[in-house]
Structure formats: structure tokens, C-alpha cells
XYZ file of C-alpha atoms in Angstrom:
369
model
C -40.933 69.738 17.792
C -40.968 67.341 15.054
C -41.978 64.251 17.169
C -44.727 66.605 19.087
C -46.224 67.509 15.223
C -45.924 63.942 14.222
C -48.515 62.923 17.171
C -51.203 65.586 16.801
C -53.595 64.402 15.438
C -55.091 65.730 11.861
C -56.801 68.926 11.621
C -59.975 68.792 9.645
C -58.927 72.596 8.631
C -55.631 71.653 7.472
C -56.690 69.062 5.548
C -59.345 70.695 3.986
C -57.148 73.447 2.855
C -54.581 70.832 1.273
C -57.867 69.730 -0.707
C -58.254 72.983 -1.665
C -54.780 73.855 -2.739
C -54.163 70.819 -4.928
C -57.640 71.191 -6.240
C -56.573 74.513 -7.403
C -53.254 72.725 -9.069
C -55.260 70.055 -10.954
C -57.223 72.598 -12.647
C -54.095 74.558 -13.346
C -52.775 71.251 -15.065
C -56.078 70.577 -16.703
C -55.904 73.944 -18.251
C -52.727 74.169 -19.544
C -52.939 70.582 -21.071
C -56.666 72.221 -22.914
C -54.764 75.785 -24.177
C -51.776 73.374 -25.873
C -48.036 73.262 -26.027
C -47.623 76.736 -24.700
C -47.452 77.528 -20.932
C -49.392 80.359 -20.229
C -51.017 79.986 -17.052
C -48.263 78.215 -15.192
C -47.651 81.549 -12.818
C -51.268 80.840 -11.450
C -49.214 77.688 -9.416
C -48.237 80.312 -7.552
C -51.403 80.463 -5.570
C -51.129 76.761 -4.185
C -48.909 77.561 -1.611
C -50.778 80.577 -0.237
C -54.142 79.104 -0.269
C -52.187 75.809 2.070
C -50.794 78.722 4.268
C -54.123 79.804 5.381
C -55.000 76.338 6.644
C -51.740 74.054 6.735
C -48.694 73.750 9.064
C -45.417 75.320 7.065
C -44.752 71.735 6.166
C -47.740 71.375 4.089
C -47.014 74.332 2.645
C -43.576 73.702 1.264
C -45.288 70.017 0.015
C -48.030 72.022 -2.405
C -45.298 74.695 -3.096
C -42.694 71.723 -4.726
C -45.435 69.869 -6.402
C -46.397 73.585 -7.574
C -42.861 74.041 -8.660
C -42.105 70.619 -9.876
C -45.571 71.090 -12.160
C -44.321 74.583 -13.418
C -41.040 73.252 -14.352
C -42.911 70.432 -16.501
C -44.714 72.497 -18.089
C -41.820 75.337 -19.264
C -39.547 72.377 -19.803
C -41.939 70.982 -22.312
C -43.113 74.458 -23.834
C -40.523 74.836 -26.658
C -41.926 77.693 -28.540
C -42.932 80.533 -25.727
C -40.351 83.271 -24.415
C -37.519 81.617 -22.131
C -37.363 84.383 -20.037
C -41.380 84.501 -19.008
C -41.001 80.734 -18.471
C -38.181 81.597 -16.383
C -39.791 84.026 -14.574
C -42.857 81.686 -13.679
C -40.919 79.234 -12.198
C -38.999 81.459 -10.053
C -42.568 83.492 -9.122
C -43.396 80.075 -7.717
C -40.341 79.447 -5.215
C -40.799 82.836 -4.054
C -44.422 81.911 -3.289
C -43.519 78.967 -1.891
C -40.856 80.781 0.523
C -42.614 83.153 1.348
C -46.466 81.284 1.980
C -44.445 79.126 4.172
C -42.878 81.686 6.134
C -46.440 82.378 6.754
C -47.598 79.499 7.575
C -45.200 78.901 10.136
C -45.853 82.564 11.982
C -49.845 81.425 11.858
C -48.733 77.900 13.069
C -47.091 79.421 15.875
C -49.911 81.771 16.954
C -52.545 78.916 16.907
C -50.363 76.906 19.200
C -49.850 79.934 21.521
C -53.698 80.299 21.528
C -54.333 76.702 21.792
C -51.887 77.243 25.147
C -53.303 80.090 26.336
C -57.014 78.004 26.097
C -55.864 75.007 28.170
C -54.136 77.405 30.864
C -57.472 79.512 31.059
C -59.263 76.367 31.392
C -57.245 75.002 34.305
C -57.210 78.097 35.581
C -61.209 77.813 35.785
C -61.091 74.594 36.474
C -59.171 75.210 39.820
C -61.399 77.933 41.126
C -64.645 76.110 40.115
C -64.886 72.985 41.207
C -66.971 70.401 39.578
C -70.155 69.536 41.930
C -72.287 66.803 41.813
C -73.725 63.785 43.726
C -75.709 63.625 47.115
C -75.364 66.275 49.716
C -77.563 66.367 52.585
C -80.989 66.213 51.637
C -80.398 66.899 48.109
C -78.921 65.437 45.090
C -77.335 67.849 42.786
C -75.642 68.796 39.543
C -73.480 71.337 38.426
C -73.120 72.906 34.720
C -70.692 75.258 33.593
C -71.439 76.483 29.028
C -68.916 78.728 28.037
C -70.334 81.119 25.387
C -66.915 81.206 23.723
C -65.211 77.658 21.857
C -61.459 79.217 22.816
C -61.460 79.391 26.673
C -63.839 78.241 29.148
C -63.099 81.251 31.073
C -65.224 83.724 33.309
C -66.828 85.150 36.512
C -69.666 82.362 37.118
C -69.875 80.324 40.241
C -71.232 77.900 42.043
C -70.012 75.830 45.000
C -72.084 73.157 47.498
C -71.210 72.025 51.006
C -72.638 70.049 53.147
C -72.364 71.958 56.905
C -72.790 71.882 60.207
C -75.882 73.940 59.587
C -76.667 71.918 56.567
C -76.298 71.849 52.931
C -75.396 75.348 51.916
C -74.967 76.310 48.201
C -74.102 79.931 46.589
C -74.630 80.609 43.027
C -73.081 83.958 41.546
C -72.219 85.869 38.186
C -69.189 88.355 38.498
C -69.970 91.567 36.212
C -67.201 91.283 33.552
C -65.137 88.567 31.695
C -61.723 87.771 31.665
C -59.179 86.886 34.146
C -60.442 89.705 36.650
C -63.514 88.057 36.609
C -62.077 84.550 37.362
C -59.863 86.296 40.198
C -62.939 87.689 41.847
C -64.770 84.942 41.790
C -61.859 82.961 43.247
C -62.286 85.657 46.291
C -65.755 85.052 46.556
C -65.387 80.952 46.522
C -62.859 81.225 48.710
C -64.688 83.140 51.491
C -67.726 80.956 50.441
C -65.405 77.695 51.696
C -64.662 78.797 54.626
C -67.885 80.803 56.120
C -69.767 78.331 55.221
C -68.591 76.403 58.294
C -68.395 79.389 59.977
C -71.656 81.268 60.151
C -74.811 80.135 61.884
C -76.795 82.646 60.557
C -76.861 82.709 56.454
C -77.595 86.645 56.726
C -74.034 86.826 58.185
C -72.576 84.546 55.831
C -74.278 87.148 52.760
C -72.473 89.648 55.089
C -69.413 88.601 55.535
C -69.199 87.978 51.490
C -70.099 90.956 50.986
C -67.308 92.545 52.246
C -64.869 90.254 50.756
C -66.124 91.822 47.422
C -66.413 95.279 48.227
C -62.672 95.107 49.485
C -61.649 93.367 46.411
C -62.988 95.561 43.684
C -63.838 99.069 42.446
C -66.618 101.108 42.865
C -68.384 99.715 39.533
C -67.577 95.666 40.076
C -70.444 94.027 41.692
C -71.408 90.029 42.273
C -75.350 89.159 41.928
C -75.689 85.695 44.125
C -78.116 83.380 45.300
C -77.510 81.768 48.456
C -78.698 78.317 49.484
C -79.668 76.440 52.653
C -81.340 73.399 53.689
C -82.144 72.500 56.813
C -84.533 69.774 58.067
C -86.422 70.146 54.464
C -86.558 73.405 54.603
C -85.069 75.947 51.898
C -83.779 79.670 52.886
C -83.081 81.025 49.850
C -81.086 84.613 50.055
C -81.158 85.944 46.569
C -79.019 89.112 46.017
C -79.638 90.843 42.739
C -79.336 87.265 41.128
C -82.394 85.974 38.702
C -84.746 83.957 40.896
C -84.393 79.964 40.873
C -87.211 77.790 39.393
C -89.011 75.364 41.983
C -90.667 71.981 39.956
C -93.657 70.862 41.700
C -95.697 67.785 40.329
C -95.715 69.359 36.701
C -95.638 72.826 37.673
C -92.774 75.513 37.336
C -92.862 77.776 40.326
C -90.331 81.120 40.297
C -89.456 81.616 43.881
C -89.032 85.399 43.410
C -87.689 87.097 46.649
C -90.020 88.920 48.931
C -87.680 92.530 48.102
C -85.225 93.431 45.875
C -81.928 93.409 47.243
C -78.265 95.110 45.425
C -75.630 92.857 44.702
C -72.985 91.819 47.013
C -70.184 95.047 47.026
C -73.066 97.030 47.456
C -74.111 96.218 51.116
C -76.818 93.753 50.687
C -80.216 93.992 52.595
C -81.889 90.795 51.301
C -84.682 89.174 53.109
C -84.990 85.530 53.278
C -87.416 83.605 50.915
C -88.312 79.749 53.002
C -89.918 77.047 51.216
C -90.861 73.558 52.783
C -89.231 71.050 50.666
C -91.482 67.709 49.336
C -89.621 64.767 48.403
C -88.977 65.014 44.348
C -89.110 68.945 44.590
C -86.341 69.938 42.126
C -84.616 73.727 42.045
C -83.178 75.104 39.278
C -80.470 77.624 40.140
C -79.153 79.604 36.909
C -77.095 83.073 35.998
C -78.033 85.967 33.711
C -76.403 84.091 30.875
C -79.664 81.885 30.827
C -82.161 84.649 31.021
C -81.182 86.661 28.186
C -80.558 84.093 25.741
C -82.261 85.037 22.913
C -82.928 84.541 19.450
C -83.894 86.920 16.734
C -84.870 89.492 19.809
C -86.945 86.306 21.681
C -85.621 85.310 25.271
C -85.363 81.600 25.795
C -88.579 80.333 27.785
C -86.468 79.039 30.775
C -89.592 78.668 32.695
C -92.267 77.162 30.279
C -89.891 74.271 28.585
C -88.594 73.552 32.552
C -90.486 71.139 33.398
C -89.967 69.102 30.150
C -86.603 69.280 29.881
C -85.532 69.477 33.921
C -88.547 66.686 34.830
C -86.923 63.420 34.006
C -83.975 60.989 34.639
C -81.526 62.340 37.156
C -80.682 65.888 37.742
C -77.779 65.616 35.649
C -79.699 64.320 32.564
C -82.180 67.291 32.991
C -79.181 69.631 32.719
C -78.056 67.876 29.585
C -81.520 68.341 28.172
C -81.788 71.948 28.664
C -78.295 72.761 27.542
C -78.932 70.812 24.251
C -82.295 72.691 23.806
C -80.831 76.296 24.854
C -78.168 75.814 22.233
C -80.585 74.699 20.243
C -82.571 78.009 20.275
C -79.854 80.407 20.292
C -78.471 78.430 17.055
C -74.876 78.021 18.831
C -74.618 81.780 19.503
C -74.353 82.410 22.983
C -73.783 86.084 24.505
C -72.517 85.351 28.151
C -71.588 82.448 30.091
C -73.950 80.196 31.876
C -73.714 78.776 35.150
C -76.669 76.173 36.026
C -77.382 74.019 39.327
C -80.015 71.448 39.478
C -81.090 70.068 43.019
C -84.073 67.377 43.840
C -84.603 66.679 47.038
C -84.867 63.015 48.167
C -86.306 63.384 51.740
C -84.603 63.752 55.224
C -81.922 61.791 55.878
C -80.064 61.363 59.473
C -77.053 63.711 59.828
C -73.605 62.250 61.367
C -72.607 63.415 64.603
C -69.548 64.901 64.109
C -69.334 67.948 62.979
C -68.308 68.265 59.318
C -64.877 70.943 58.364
C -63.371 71.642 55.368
C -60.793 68.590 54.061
C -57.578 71.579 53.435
C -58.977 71.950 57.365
C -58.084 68.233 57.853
C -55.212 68.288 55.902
C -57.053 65.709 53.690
C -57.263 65.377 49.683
C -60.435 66.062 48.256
């Protein structure tokens, strides 16, 4: 335990709470020295300790709470002429401070490193269903981007996986209603299935299909997943879009919103989408993004996803554009997100030859990723 503390690095917190604490003993000191021989306000010492227990590791604590003590016992030391007994009393206010602020401390030490645990396990635990995406695949080159809208766990129900098929590159975007580790578990289900249909299914209808079912067995009556599901083929787009906010097509300075041709229920409740198909241009980038994006807002003002898109999403690489319009999001919504935020960026570059062999998933091949 000791050698573990002795290699974490400072806490800015801690340290500013030590700054506090002693700050609160030099003007303790300073105003006993101004009142005279008589200590009077040596009990407010007491203090020190508690203030470092709100910040400080139990260490800390018991370091402000001697110097506390070893200042109080100056002080009733060198006051000859007040009551013994109150002097007494100070001093011995002080240790019990001192006990009992680090006794605190060390019950909020332990709770921050149980949290600080329970945040790195959440985010592996993301991590392992959610795979990072990126690079070329097929026709397209794209980027992935997960913003959590919470600082203590990257943790939720957005998704977003790419593959590059038999039947080309295929790509599903999805936000699982709720938070939380049942949200992380569904969306497992629905990756999972995703993986392996993918290679499966001819037909993207019967891919939406056979996800759908895979949901509606895996939750209640309530749960629900909105997608968007992605395929290129020959530079063509088929975009199946199942209760999920339409995806933003850039166009030589324009910002097009490929809104399906019918409204469609999310997958659990027995899907009837129709199929949106766009012919692809070379430089054509698609911006694929979950609810988390659309109602951003600030002071009752939604984010303008679609009028700032084409400056921030229109230059560098796809990943740069994603940089660009996290930065500015944030930005608006002042560092106060509401919901998580999954975002895919695609360009395409122009038809490229496919191999012959047919492509299967690497756990298929026994092969690492």
C-alpha cells in the first residue's frame, strides 16, 4: 500500500487542500502573535486537520494535524498567564481533531480508490464491447468517436462497428435506451449479432431482421435500440435507418440530411424500414451520429449539427473533422453534456478492386485481431 501511494502521482485536489489547511494555520499563528501573550484562539487549529480531510490522503492529514498540535502546544507553553486547564483543553481538542479528521480521510481515501476502480473496470468493460474503428475499409475511409457525457466512467449503450464483407463494407450505428451496465450488455448482444450476420446475410433487410430479434429476445417490453445500418457496394450507399437520427451527407460545400423515405420503430419493435440509396462521388463524406448529438443544447438552443458540418467535418482527414466537432460541441454545451455520443465519419475515396477470397471474421480464423 505504501509503495503503491508513494508512486501516484500528486493530486492537484490534495494539494490544493494542504494549501488551504496550512493557510488556515498561518493565520491562526499570525493572530495569536497580534492579540499578545495570551492564547486565545489556539482551539481554531483544530480546523486544519478537517479542512486536509476533505482533500488529502489520511497521511496528509495527520502531517497538518501535528504541525496543528505542535503550534498549539507553542503557544499554551508560552502563555503563562491564561487558565491551565483551557490551555489544556485546546491542545487535547486538537489531537482529537486530528484522530478523528484522519479517520476520515482514510474512509474518503478508500472510497475514491474504489471509484477510481470501478471507472477503469467500466471502461474496459466498454472498451471490450466497442471496438475502436478507424482506417480504410472498402471504399471508404473512416473514423470512429466515442464522448462520454460523464468524467467517471466511459460507460453506456452507444455503438458502432464496421466490416468490410463479402457484400461489402457494412457499418451499424445504434443508441441503446438507458445507461448503465444493462445498456453496455445489450449493446454487447447487438454487436455481437452485428459480427457475425454481417457475413451472413445477403440481403441488409434480413440482417435489420435478424437484429431485431436478437433485441426483442434480450429485453423487456419498454427497451428498444434506434440504429442506422450501413452498406456500400460498388459506390453505392443503402442506408437502413431504424428510428435512429438521419446521417449528414457533405457534398462540395453542402450539408445534405439523408432522411429516410418512412419512419420506421426501433429494432425490438419489428422494424419495417425502407431502404434510402445514394450514389457515392469520390470525397462524399457521411456523418453518422446518436441522439446524444441532436439534443445537445445550451440555454434551451440545440447544437446546429447540420449548419457548422461542413466547417468543422470539411477538412484534413476524417479523424481531424471528428476532433473539430467534438471540440466545438463541447464548446457550446460549456462541458455539460446530457447523454453519450457516438459519432462515425466516412469519405469515400473511389472504387477500389475487391480480393477474391471471400473475407470471415478473424475469431472465424482463429486469428488475433
Amino acid at each position: 500500500m505504501l509503495i503503491r501511494d508513494m508512486k501516484r502521482p500528486p493530486d492537484p485536489t490534495a494539494r490544493a487542500g494542504l494549501g488551504v489547511a496550512f493557510g488556515l494555520l498561518a493565520i491562526v499563528v499570525a493572530v495569536e502573535l497580534a492579540d499578545g501573550a495570551e492564547a486565545n484562539y489556539i482551539g481554531l487549529l483544530a480546523a486544519a486537520p478537517f479542512l486536509a480531510a476533505a482533500f488529502a490522503s489520511w497521511r496528509d492529514v495527520l502531517l497538518v494535524g501535528g504541525v496543528a498540535t505542535a503550534v498549539g502546544v507553542g503557544f499554551a507553553v508560552a502563555d503563562q498567564a491564561g487558565s491551565l486547564t483551557a490551555r489544556v483543553i485546546n491542545v487535547v481538542g486538537i489531537v482529537v481533531a486530528t484522530t478523528i479528521a484522519g479517520l476520515v480521510g482514510s474512509v474518503r481515501q478508500r472510497q475514491t480508490e474504489k471509484l477510481a476502480e470501478m471507472s477503469k473496470l467500466a471502461s474496459v468493460a466498454q472498451q471490450a464491447v466497442l471496438r475502436p474503428i478507424g482506417g480504410q475499409v472498402g471504399s471508404l475511409v473512416i473514423a470512429g468517436r466515442y464522448i462520454s457525457a460523464t468524467a467517471v466512467a466511459d460507460i453506456g449503450g452507444d455503438l458502432y462497428e464496421a466490416l468490410d464483407t463479402p457484400f461489402g463494407m457494412r457499418m451499424v450505428i445504434g443508441d441503446v435506451r438507458g445507461k448503465g451496465l444493462d445498456a453496455v450488455r445489450l449493446a454487447s448482444t447487438v454487436l455481437g449479432s452485428y459480427r457475425h450476420v454481417a457475413y451472413e446475410r445477403d440481403d441488409l433487410l434480413d440482417l435489420v431482421a435478424d437484429l431485431d430479434r436478437a433485441v426483442a429476445r434480450a429485453v423487456g417490453d419498454e427497451d428498444f435500440v434506434t440504429a442506422a445500418f450501413v452498406e456500400e457496394r460498388g459506390g453505392s450507399i443503402t442506408i437502413v435507418n431504424c428510428g435512429h437520427p438521419a446521417p449528414l451527407l457533405l457534398r462540395r460545400g453542402e450539408v445534405i440530411p439523408l432522411e429516410p423515405a418512412s419512419n420506421s420503430p426501433p429494432l425490438g419493435f419489428k422494424p419495417d424500414a425502407c431502404p434510402r440509396i445514394e450514389r457515392l462521388e469520390p470525397g462524399d463524406r457521411l456523418l453518422f451520429y446518436t441522439d446524444g448529438l441532436a439534443e445537445a443544447r445550451r440555454d434551451g438552443q440545440f447544437f446546429p449539427t447540420a449548419e457548422r458540418a461542413w466547417g468543422l467535418l470539411g477538412h484534413g482527414n476524417v479523424s481531424d473533422g471528428l476532433v473539430s466537432l467534438e471540440s466545438a460541441l463541447v464548446e457550446w454545451v460549456r462541458g455539460r453534456l446530457d447523454d453519450d455520443i457516438a459519432l462515425v465519419l466516412m469519405e469515400y475515396v473511389g472504387a477500389t478492386a475487391r480480393p477474391a477470397t471471400v473475407n470471415v471474421p478473424s475469431w472465424e480464423l482463429g486469428t488475433a485481431d
